[in-house]
Coordinates of N, CA, C and O in Angstrom, one line a residue:
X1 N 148.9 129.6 89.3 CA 148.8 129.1 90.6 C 147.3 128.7 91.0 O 147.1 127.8 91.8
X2 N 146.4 129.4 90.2 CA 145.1 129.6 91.0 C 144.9 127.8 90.0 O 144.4 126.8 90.5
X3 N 145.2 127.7 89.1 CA 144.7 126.6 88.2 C 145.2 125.4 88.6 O 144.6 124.4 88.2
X4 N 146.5 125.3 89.7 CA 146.4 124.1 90.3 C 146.4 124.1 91.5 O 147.1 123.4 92.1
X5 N 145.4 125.2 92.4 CA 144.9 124.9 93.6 C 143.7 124.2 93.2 O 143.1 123.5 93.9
X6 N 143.2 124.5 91.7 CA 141.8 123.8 91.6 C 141.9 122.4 91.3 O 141.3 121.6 92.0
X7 N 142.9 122.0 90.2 CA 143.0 120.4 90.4 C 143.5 119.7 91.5 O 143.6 118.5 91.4
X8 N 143.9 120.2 92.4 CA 144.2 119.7 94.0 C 143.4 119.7 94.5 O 143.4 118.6 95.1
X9 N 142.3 120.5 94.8 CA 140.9 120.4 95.2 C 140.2 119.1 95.2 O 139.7 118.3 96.0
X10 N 140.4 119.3 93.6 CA 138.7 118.0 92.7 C 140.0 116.7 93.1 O 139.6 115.6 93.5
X11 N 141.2 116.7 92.9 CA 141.7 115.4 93.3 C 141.2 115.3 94.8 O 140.4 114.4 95.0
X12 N 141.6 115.8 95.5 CA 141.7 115.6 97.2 C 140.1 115.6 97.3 O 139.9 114.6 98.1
X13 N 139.1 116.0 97.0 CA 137.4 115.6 96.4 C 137.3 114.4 96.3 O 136.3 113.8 96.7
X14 N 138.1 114.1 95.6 CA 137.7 112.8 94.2 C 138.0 111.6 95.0 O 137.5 110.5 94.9
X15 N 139.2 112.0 96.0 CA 139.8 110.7 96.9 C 139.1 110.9 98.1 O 138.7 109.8 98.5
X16 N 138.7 111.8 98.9 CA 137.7 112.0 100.3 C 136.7 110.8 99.5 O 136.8 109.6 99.6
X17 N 135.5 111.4 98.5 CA 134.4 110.6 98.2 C 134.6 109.3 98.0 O 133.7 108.5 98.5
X18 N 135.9 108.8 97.2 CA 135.8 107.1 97.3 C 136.0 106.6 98.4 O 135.5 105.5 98.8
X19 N 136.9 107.4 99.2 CA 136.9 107.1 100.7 C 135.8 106.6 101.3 O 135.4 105.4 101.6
X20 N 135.5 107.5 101.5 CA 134.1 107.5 101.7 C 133.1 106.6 101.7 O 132.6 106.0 102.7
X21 N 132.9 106.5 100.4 CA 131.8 105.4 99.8 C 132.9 104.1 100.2 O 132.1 103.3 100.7
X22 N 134.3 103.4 100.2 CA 134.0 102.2 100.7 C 133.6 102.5 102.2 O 133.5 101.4 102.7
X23 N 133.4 103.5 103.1 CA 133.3 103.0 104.4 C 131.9 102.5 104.6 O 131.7 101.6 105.4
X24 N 130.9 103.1 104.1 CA 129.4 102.9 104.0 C 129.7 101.4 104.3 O 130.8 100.8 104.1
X25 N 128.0 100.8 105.1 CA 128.5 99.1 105.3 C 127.4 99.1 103.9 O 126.8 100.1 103.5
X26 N 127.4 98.0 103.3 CA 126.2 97.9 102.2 C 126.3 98.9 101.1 O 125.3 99.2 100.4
X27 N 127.4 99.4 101.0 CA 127.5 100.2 99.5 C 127.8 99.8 98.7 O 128.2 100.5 97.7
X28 N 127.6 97.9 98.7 CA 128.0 97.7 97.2 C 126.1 97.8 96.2 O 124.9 97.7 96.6
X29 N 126.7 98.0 95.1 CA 126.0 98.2 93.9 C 124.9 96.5 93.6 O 125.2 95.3 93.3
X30 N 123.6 97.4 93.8 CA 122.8 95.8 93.4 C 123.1 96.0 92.0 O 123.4 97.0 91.3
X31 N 123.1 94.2 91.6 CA 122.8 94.3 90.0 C 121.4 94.8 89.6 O 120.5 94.2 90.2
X32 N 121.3 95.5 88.9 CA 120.4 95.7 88.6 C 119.5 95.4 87.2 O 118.9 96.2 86.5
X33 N 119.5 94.0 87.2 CA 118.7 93.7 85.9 C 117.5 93.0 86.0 O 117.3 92.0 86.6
X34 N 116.8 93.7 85.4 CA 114.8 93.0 86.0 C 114.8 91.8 85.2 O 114.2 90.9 85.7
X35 N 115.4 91.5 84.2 CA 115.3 89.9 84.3 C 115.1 89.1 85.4 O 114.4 88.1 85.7
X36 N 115.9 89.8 85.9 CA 116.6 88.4 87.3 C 115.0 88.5 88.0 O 115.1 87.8 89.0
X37 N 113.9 88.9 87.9 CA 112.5 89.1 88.7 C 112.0 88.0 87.4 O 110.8 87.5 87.3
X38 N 112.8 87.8 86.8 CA 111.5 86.5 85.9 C 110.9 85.1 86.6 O 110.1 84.2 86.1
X39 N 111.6 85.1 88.1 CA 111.6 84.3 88.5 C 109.7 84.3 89.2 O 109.1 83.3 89.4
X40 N 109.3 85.3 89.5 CA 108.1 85.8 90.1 C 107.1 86.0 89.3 O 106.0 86.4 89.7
X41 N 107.6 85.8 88.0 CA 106.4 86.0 86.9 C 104.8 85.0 86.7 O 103.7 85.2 86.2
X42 N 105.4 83.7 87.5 CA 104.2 83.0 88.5 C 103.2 83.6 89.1 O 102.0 83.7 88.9
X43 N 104.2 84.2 90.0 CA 103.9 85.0 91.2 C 102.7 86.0 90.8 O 101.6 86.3 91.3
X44 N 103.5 86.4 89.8 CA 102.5 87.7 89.4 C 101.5 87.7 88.5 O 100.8 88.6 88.1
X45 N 101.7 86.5 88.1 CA 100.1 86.2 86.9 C 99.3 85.3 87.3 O 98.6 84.8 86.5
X46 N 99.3 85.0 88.8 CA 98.5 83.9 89.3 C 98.2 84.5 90.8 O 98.8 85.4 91.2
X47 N 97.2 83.9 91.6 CA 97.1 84.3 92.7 C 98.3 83.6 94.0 O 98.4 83.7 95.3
X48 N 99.3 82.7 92.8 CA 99.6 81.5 94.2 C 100.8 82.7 94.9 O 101.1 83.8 94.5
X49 N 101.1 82.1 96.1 CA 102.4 82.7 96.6 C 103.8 82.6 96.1 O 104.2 81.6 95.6
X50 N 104.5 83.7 96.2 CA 105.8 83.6 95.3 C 106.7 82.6 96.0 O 106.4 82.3 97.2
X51 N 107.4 82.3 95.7 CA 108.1 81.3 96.1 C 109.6 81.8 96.8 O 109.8 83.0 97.1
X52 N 110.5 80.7 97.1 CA 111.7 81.8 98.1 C 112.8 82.3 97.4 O 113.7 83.1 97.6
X53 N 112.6 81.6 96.4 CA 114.0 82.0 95.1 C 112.8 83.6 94.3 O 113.1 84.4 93.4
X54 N 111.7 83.5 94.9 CA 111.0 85.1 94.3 C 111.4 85.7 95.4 O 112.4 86.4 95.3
X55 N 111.0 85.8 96.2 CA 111.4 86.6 97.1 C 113.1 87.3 97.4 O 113.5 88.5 97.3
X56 N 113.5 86.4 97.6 CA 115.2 86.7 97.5 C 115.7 87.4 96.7 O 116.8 87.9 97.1
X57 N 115.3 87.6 95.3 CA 115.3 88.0 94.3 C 114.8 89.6 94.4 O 115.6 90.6 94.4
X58 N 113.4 89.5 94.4 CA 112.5 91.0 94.9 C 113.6 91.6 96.5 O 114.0 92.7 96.3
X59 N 114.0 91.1 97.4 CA 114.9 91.6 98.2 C 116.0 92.0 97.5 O 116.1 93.2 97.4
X60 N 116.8 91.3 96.9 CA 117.8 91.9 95.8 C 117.9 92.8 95.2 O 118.7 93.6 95.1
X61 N 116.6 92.6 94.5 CA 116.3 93.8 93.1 C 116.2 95.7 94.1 O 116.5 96.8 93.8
X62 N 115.7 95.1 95.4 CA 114.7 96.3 96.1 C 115.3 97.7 96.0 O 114.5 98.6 95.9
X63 N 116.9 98.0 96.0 CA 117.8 99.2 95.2 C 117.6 99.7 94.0 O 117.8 100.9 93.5
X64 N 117.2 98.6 93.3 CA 116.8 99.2 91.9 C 115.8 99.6 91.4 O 115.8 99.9 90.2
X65 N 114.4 99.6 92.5 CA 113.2 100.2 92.3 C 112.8 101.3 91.6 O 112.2 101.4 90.6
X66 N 113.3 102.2 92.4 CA 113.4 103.6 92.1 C 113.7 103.4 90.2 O 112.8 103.7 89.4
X67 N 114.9 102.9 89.8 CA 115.3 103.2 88.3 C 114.4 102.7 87.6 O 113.9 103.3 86.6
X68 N 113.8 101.3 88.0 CA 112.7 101.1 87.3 C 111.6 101.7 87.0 O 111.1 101.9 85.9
X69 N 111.2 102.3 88.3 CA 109.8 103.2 88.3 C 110.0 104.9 86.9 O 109.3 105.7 86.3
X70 N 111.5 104.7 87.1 CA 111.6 105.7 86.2 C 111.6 105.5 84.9 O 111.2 106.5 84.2
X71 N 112.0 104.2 84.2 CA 111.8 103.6 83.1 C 110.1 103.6 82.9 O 109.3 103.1 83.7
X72 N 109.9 104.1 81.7 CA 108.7 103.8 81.2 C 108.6 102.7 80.3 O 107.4 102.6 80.0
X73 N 109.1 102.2 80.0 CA 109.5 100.6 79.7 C 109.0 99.7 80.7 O 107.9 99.1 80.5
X74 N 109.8 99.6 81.6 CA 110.0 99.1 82.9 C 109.2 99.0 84.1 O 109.1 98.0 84.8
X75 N 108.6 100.4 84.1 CA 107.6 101.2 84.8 C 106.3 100.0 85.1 O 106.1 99.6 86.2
X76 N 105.6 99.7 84.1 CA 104.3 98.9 83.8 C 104.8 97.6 84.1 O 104.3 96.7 83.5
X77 N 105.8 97.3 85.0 CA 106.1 96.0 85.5 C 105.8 95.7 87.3 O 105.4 94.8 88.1
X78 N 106.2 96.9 87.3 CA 106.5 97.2 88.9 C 105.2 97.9 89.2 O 105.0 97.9 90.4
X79 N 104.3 98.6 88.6 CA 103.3 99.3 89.6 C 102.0 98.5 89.2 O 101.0 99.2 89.3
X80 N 101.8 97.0 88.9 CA 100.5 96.8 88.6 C 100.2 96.1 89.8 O 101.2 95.5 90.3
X81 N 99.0 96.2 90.3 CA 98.6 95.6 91.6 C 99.5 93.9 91.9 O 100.1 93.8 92.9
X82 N 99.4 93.0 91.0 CA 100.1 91.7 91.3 C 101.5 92.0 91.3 O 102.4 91.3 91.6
X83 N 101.5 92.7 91.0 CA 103.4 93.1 91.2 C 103.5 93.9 92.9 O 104.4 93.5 93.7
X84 N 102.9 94.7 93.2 CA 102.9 95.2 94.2 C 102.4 93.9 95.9 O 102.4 94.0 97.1
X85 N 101.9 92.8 94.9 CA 101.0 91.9 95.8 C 102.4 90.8 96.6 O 102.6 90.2 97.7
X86 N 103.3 91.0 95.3 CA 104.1 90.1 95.3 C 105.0 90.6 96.4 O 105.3 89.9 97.4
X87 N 105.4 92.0 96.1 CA 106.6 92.5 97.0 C 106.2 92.3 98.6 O 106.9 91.7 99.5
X88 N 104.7 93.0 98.7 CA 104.3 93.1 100.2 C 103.9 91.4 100.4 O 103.4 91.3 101.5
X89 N 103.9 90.3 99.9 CA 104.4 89.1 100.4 C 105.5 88.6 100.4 O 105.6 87.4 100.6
X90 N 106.5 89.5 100.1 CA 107.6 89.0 100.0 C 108.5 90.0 101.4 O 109.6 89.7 101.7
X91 N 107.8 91.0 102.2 CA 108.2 91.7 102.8 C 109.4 92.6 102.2 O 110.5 92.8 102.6
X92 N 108.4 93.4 100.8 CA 109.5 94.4 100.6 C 108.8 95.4 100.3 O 107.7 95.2 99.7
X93 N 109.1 96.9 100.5 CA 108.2 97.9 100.1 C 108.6 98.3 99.1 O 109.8 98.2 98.9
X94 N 108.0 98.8 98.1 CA 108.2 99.4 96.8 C 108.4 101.1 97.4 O 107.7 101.4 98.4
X95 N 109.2 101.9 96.9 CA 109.7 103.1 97.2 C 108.9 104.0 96.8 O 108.2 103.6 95.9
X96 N 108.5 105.6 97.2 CA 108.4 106.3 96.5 C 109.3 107.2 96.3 O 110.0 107.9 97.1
X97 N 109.2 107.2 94.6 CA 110.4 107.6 94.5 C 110.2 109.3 93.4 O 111.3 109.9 93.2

């Protein structure tokens, strides 16, 4: 008995949380691929201004900060001063995460 009050539990769990998550407004999932920032690689190796297809992009990406900053791969993309120059003219804050 006790063994399927517990899978009634984690089910009735399992269905509250998806609930859940679609009610959120904006809970869908950014893509998360830093390619898609190749577009700002101007941006970030020159002094000019990024452009609006960088920006839009850097707005895009801005959910997936955090994972990046955690990649050490990745990491040395996102915290060098022209990368940081880029976002705050793009009106986006980089997280701390």
């Amino acid at each position: 008995m006790k063994s399927s009050t517990k899978v009634f539990s984690i089910v009735l769990l399992s269905t509250f949380m998806l609930v859940l998550m679609n009610q959120v407004p904006g809970s869908e999932a950014a893509n998360c691929n830093y390619m898609d920032l190749m577009v700002c690689a101007g941006a970030i190796s020159s002094p000019q201004p990024p452009s609006s297809d960088c920006c839009a992009k850097v707005k895009e990406q801005q959910p997936c900060f955090c994972g990046y900053l955690k990649n050490p791969t990745l990491r040395q993309y996102v915290t060098p001063d022209a990368a940081k120059r880029v976002a705050t003219q793009c009106h986006v804050a980089i997280p701390r995460c």
